[in-house]
Amino acid sequence: MSEAREFKYIGQRTIRPDGYDKVTGRANYGADLSLPGMIWGKILRSPYAHARILNIDTSKAEAHPDVMAVATYQDFPHVSSETFQGGEAPTDLLDLAKNILADDKVLYHGHAIAAIAARTESAAEAALSLIKIDYEVLPPVMDVADAMKPESPVLHDDMFTQGLEETPDTPSNIASRMELKKGDIEAGFAQAEVVVERDYYTPTVHQGYIEPHATTVSIDEDGQAMVWCSTQGHFDVRASTAKLLNMELGKIKVVAAEIGGGFGGKTTVYLEPVALILSKKSGRPVKMIMTRDEVFRASGPGSATRSRVKIGAKKDGTITAMQAKLCFEAGGFKGSPMGPGCMTVFTPYDVENMYIEGYDVVVNKPKVAAYRAPGAPQAEFAAEMALNELADKLGIDPIEFRLKNAARKGTQTVYGPKLKAVGLVECLEAAKNSPHYKAALGENQGRGLAAGFWFNIGGQSSVIINMNPDGTGTIIEGSPDIGGSRASMQLMAAETLGIPASNLRPVVADTEHLAYNQTTGGSRTTFATGMAVIEAAQDVVNQLKERAAAVWNVTSEQVEWVDGVAINTAGEEKLTAAEICKGAERTGGQISGTANINARGAGPSFAVHICDVEVDKETGKVDVVRYTAIQDAGKAIHPSYVEGQYQGGASQGIGWALNEEYIYNEDGIMENAGFLDYRIPLASDLPMIDTVIVEVPNPFHPFGVRGVGETGIVPPLAAVATAVSNAIGVRMTDLPCSPPRVLKAIQDAG
Amino acid sequence: MTKTHVTTSINGEPVEFLCEPGDTLLNVLRNELQMTGTKEGCGSGDCGACSVTVDGRLVCSCLVLGVEAQGAEIGTVEGIESKDKLHTIQQKFLEHAALQCGICTPGLIVSTKALLEENPNPTEEEARYYLAGNLCRCTGYDKIIRAVMDSAEVMRGEA
Amino acid sequence: MVSVVYEAPETVQDAVTLLVNADLKATVMAGGTDLIIQMRDLVTESRLVVDLKKIPGMMQATITEKGLQLGPSMCCAEITSRDDIKALYPGLVESAYLIGSTQIQGRASVGGNLCNSSPAADTIPALFVTGAQCLIIGPDGERTVAVEDFVTGVGQNCLGKGELLRLITIAKPAANTSDAYLRFIPRTEMDIAVAGAGVSVTLDDEGVCTAARVAIGAVAPTALLVPEAAEALIGTKLDESALQAAGQASSAASSPITDRRGTVEYRRHVVGVLTKRAAAIAAQRVRGDKA
């Protein structure tokens, strides 16, 4: 439990311990490992967005002298439909297998069908054309609205909508429906004096990590496998691969390489099981890397959505009713983040009457994966836009409007729990008092503000801290470090142990060195792995105290631990950590602390963003001229990396709002599968992104930490779109607000 | 196919390698020479992760053929520091927390060094436009630009 | 299996001989920023790459009394660092500066941009308005072609088998002449032009336009000279209505397509806006010199 407390190490802007390797190019990422005898794997992908596979003939490929192994769906041992924990969300094993290598149907252009391993990359690539596939081409379904129509072509003959009162007996593209409610929505609207109801659209987007998926694998004569890969969760790579290939967990060692971005997109597997099949068949280590084109076409983008939001309020600004229908595209297989979308859409608001309906719908696009607060940016975009419109109609300032209805401690959420201490009000107040909000706007400029919420998760983390005889130590943890979390582990351990952070070396260990660690996702790392680090460090402190007690012949209750020193309260003696560790051999052996936890009490993080844009009204081009990201971190362990999360989330959200979208032709083929035409923000596109770290401590973490990684991508969509709307005097409802759309909005308004 | 024998200089040291005529310099660096500091983000010159210098000129190594290295001076991220002392730019990137996942960092450091050699006193806008070809998805560029401007100041002071 | 043969001849004659005698598909190479990407995509075609960069004169630019002699393979970064070229042809230099990123600039060339002959190439409209001439050398000798006749279609140009672009010459502009090039892209850098416009104007002592050339790009299969837009400027002081008329003429002359970078309507509209703005900038540059 933390009150406003003076920390010795926490809050310092230390140099991250893995930094030296990263600025010199020494750090090893997914594609950086080569092994002796290694060969290369390449994937044959569907040229159609929707087709039945009638026949796969690999005989010519198998016979070719350059080809050392071929893999298809038939190489998976019998896979059944089973739900397991394969990443951030529950995974259907059968869907996962069919996504990795297609079975009887291809469900998106680029869907993997077969793989070849050969001695060189180019030989493997060239040999793909030797595989002959017969297709029955089917019409593609490319939009959630079309997919939901009764007359739409159906992707899965065995998809019968779950979550309806009566399960239908004809298949459709609607995998499931969900409903959340509280209060009485009709009564709520009856009380409303002003209502806004509008439809919104967000496109398919990609997480845009700069490092493509990559893996190098090997397997020995005893079936002992090694997988080196770029992943957010190597223990879940092990779990998925073991299930898919019917192997024991102990037979697979997964090593998490340094990861070049993930944002949720690397919480599942694509290449690793295929590489292992090829490795087993060829008897050689196999390396597979996705090209950038493959990453866009065949990894897991973020869901496109169509939403309808209706909000009613009294003239004094009290919101009386909030209603949403959220339709999410899941891609070729079920499993969009429709659920979290429904849960988060209105959660920043303490409103009695809510009704939310969500649909998970398949379309002929790649199977979606998590993307930073999955479901929330899309859902809360719609809610925040409607709220800003309502504030305008009511003539109330958007901050005051939100303050009046803000969720606080004790607010009943629509998805079940009551909120504990949270910081939305503090963020809104910080926005109100910010120099940005008070600054005047120039010509052709507009300002937008939006709030955002993400729950954050806890989950399982396993940590060992080994002390060395000289009093330095190693923190062995299992959370792949995407954004600098090792620095925070150092600081939290240092604070607990009372010794300098530089004395502690944090290491992300492979699956053979720790018990299970949940994926780095859900903004859990600083919170849950941090908690485990603190617990393991406390374990070390307890042992250090016991050893000191033994030396002084007192009880350990009589020993205090202050600033890295044991103090005998029943006498005068002191012993430093280093001294105790030096004598460890004589007092019972070396000192290690462990923690295996399932962390509970993750604190949600609220955010409020302010965006100013300038619009060129003759071309529709939008420039972001000022941006402020305010978010509750609970306690910022390493402020620079907390700020970095705010700025990174803002930048992705700005891209989502302004220029990013998957563009498809009428055959369902993506036309912009590269960084040239899938336009993420450049250094020249953005201003400095000002940040404000609000700290309303999370009572369930020893230092008050809340996860911060995800919430930051939620507010920018509506902050930017509202700013554009205000600059041009026309309300935008569809993303992205790309120049042609903005110009059209200006021209249509005449 | 007969491979071509290439003699070149990388980070001031003589290097020889064999490559196919169609191999890119990026491929040669990473796979022939095991110099994996230079990264591949897109292979088509759109992301800058593979940035190197050729005869002092900043380029994407994915758009240079390995055979073109013949007789040229190549500069990669591995050559930025001297012995075991970080270059100011590397130090500033660390101090400003100008990296999160770090995959774009080698390319950015090579590009920043090229920028500051060409223009030791860039404005923020000049720095942003010069570095526009280096994509970063994690940081939103804020801390990167601060590191670049700070590096420029320090390097001007030392000059 | 695909094979690539690479040659780097040191004379024009050797280059021509290689191109004429090639039994593989032969392509010349300058900076390679388009070619290397195309080579990646064409997994099934063996080819001969003839790198022109070692030939004297290909990478150099000289300014004489007569004007500019531009080596086609000279990289854009070097062109944009040349104050003498910028002083005479600011529009051309800014079009070269707009190609891609700093890294692309370190390799891409005006000659390569021209010979790749993309409808959206940035330097082509700018070359049109400077009245550049292209010196072509091939097995049958030399010939000179006006730049507006060089590109013949999407990705196609007038070079025959064995021919290469040897030199781009631009006559020294008349007094009180300047040019400008603008392109529209959704971000601030990196993107391929959605639309582009180059304008060159000559003003007399009263500020009246006595000569003009307007060219538009990315809005038709090739870049286009728009004589009607030029006429709309000549005889005027480039006031708002003249600029408006020039813009409308550009829009009318365009025949854009809808693709992942823009729609027909959007491109048609924006090329008009760019024409207006480029003309205003070119005029300002002339006036600025006199001030």
PDB file of C-alpha atoms in Angstrom, chain A residues 325-419:
ATOM      1  CA  LYS A 325     -24.396  -1.475 -31.046  1.00  0.00           C
ATOM      2  CA  LEU A 326     -20.819  -2.489 -31.864  1.00  0.00           C
ATOM      3  CA  CYS A 327     -20.080  -4.715 -34.863  1.00  0.00           C
ATOM      4  CA  PHE A 328     -16.514  -5.996 -35.026  1.00  0.00           C
ATOM      5  CA  GLU A 329     -14.730  -7.713 -37.900  1.00  0.00           C
ATOM      6  CA  ALA A 330     -12.874 -10.798 -36.727  1.00  0.00           C
ATOM      7  CA  GLY A 331     -11.215 -11.601 -40.032  1.00  0.00           C
ATOM      8  CA  GLY A 332     -11.365 -15.120 -41.397  1.00  0.00           C
ATOM      9  CA  PHE A 333     -11.911 -16.830 -38.053  1.00  0.00           C
ATOM     10  CA  LYS A 334     -14.014 -15.840 -35.045  1.00  0.00           C
ATOM     11  CA  GLY A 335     -12.495 -13.916 -32.184  1.00  0.00           C
ATOM     12  CA  SER A 336     -12.549 -10.132 -32.518  1.00  0.00           C
ATOM     13  CA  PRO A 337     -12.158  -8.028 -29.361  1.00  0.00           C
ATOM     14  CA  MET A 338     -15.878  -7.315 -29.406  1.00  0.00           C
ATOM     15  CA  GLY A 339     -16.116  -8.281 -25.753  1.00  0.00           C
ATOM     16  CA  PRO A 340     -13.574  -5.772 -24.397  1.00  0.00           C
ATOM     17  CA  GLY A 341     -15.068  -3.231 -26.799  1.00  0.00           C
ATOM     18  CA  CYS A 342     -18.480  -3.638 -25.167  1.00  0.00           C
ATOM     19  CA  MET A 343     -16.994  -3.577 -21.698  1.00  0.00           C
ATOM     20  CA  THR A 344     -14.988  -0.398 -22.183  1.00  0.00           C
ATOM     21  CA  VAL A 345     -17.178   1.711 -24.466  1.00  0.00           C
ATOM     22  CA  PHE A 346     -18.970   3.726 -21.759  1.00  0.00           C
ATOM     23  CA  THR A 347     -16.899   2.877 -18.696  1.00  0.00           C
ATOM     24  CA  PRO A 348     -15.461   6.363 -18.208  1.00  0.00           C
ATOM     25  CA  TYR A 349     -18.987   7.467 -17.255  1.00  0.00           C
ATOM     26  CA  ASP A 350     -21.082   6.965 -14.177  1.00  0.00           C
ATOM     27  CA  VAL A 351     -24.460   6.552 -15.830  1.00  0.00           C
ATOM     28  CA  GLU A 352     -27.306   4.475 -14.483  1.00  0.00           C
ATOM     29  CA  ASN A 353     -28.807   3.261 -17.733  1.00  0.00           C
ATOM     30  CA  MET A 354     -26.708   1.484 -20.309  1.00  0.00           C
ATOM     31  CA  TYR A 355     -27.426  -1.041 -23.039  1.00  0.00           C
ATOM     32  CA  ILE A 356     -24.640  -2.434 -25.189  1.00  0.00           C
ATOM     33  CA  GLU A 357     -24.908  -4.999 -27.934  1.00  0.00           C
ATOM     34  CA  GLY A 358     -21.864  -6.469 -29.633  1.00  0.00           C
ATOM     35  CA  TYR A 359     -21.344  -8.696 -32.679  1.00  0.00           C
ATOM     36  CA  ASP A 360     -18.286 -10.742 -33.595  1.00  0.00           C
ATOM     37  CA  VAL A 361     -18.406 -11.185 -37.378  1.00  0.00           C
ATOM     38  CA  VAL A 362     -16.128 -13.027 -39.799  1.00  0.00           C
ATOM     39  CA  VAL A 363     -15.007 -11.503 -43.102  1.00  0.00           C
ATOM     40  CA  ASN A 364     -12.401 -12.461 -45.689  1.00  0.00           C
ATOM     41  CA  LYS A 365      -9.567 -10.565 -44.105  1.00  0.00           C
ATOM     42  CA  PRO A 366      -6.676 -11.872 -41.972  1.00  0.00           C
ATOM     43  CA  LYS A 367      -7.659 -13.232 -38.567  1.00  0.00           C
ATOM     44  CA  VAL A 368      -7.378 -10.272 -36.234  1.00  0.00           C
ATOM     45  CA  ALA A 369      -4.978 -10.224 -33.321  1.00  0.00           C
ATOM     46  CA  ALA A 370      -4.830  -7.947 -30.306  1.00  0.00           C
ATOM     47  CA  TYR A 371      -3.897  -4.330 -30.969  1.00  0.00           C
ATOM     48  CA  ARG A 372      -3.174  -2.225 -27.907  1.00  0.00           C
ATOM     49  CA  ALA A 373      -6.280  -2.121 -25.729  1.00  0.00           C
ATOM     50  CA  PRO A 374      -8.076  -4.350 -28.218  1.00  0.00           C
ATOM     51  CA  GLY A 375     -11.615  -3.268 -28.969  1.00  0.00           C
ATOM     52  CA  ALA A 376     -11.411  -0.123 -26.848  1.00  0.00           C
ATOM     53  CA  PRO A 377     -10.103   2.406 -29.393  1.00  0.00           C
ATOM     54  CA  GLN A 378     -12.846   1.478 -31.847  1.00  0.00           C
ATOM     55  CA  ALA A 379     -15.652   1.426 -29.305  1.00  0.00           C
ATOM     56  CA  GLU A 380     -14.602   4.462 -27.301  1.00  0.00           C
ATOM     57  CA  PHE A 381     -14.006   6.430 -30.519  1.00  0.00           C
ATOM     58  CA  ALA A 382     -17.700   6.164 -31.226  1.00  0.00           C
ATOM     59  CA  ALA A 383     -18.704   7.010 -27.659  1.00  0.00           C
ATOM     60  CA  GLU A 384     -16.351   9.981 -27.336  1.00  0.00           C
ATOM     61  CA  MET A 385     -17.406  11.446 -30.682  1.00  0.00           C
ATOM     62  CA  ALA A 386     -21.056  11.213 -29.674  1.00  0.00           C
ATOM     63  CA  LEU A 387     -20.274  12.756 -26.302  1.00  0.00           C
ATOM     64  CA  ASN A 388     -18.442  15.670 -27.890  1.00  0.00           C
ATOM     65  CA  GLU A 389     -21.367  16.237 -30.215  1.00  0.00           C
ATOM     66  CA  LEU A 390     -23.722  16.148 -27.257  1.00  0.00           C
ATOM     67  CA  ALA A 391     -21.557  18.609 -25.343  1.00  0.00           C
ATOM     68  CA  ASP A 392     -21.746  20.960 -28.328  1.00  0.00           C
ATOM     69  CA  LYS A 393     -25.502  20.610 -28.512  1.00  0.00           C
ATOM     70  CA  LEU A 394     -25.811  21.305 -24.820  1.00  0.00           C
ATOM     71  CA  GLY A 395     -23.414  24.216 -25.013  1.00  0.00           C
ATOM     72  CA  ILE A 396     -21.269  22.707 -22.273  1.00  0.00           C
ATOM     73  CA  ASP A 397     -17.467  22.554 -22.303  1.00  0.00           C
ATOM     74  CA  PRO A 398     -16.354  18.965 -23.104  1.00  0.00           C
ATOM     75  CA  ILE A 399     -14.268  18.730 -19.923  1.00  0.00           C
ATOM     76  CA  GLU A 400     -17.045  20.028 -17.690  1.00  0.00           C
ATOM     77  CA  PHE A 401     -19.456  17.625 -19.377  1.00  0.00           C
ATOM     78  CA  ARG A 402     -17.187  14.728 -18.591  1.00  0.00           C
ATOM     79  CA  LEU A 403     -16.468  15.889 -15.053  1.00  0.00           C
ATOM     80  CA  LYS A 404     -20.157  15.999 -14.391  1.00  0.00           C
ATOM     81  CA  ASN A 405     -20.556  12.351 -15.375  1.00  0.00           C
ATOM     82  CA  ALA A 406     -17.121  10.947 -14.622  1.00  0.00           C
ATOM     83  CA  ALA A 407     -16.539   7.472 -13.296  1.00  0.00           C
ATOM     84  CA  ARG A 408     -14.946   7.462  -9.881  1.00  0.00           C
ATOM     85  CA  LYS A 409     -14.219   5.131  -6.991  1.00  0.00           C
ATOM     86  CA  GLY A 410     -17.377   3.123  -6.384  1.00  0.00           C
ATOM     87  CA  THR A 411     -18.856   3.568  -9.862  1.00  0.00           C
ATOM     88  CA  GLN A 412     -20.699   0.460 -10.958  1.00  0.00           C
ATOM     89  CA  THR A 413     -19.317  -0.688 -14.310  1.00  0.00           C
ATOM     90  CA  VAL A 414     -21.619  -2.255 -16.859  1.00  0.00           C
ATOM     91  CA  TYR A 415     -19.524  -5.429 -16.939  1.00  0.00           C
ATOM     92  CA  GLY A 416     -19.721  -6.233 -13.242  1.00  0.00           C
ATOM     93  CA  PRO A 417     -17.225  -4.870 -10.740  1.00  0.00           C
ATOM     94  CA  LYS A 418     -17.306  -1.505  -9.026  1.00  0.00           C
ATOM     95  CA  LEU A 419     -14.305   0.654  -9.742  1.00  0.00           C
TER      96      LEU A 419
END
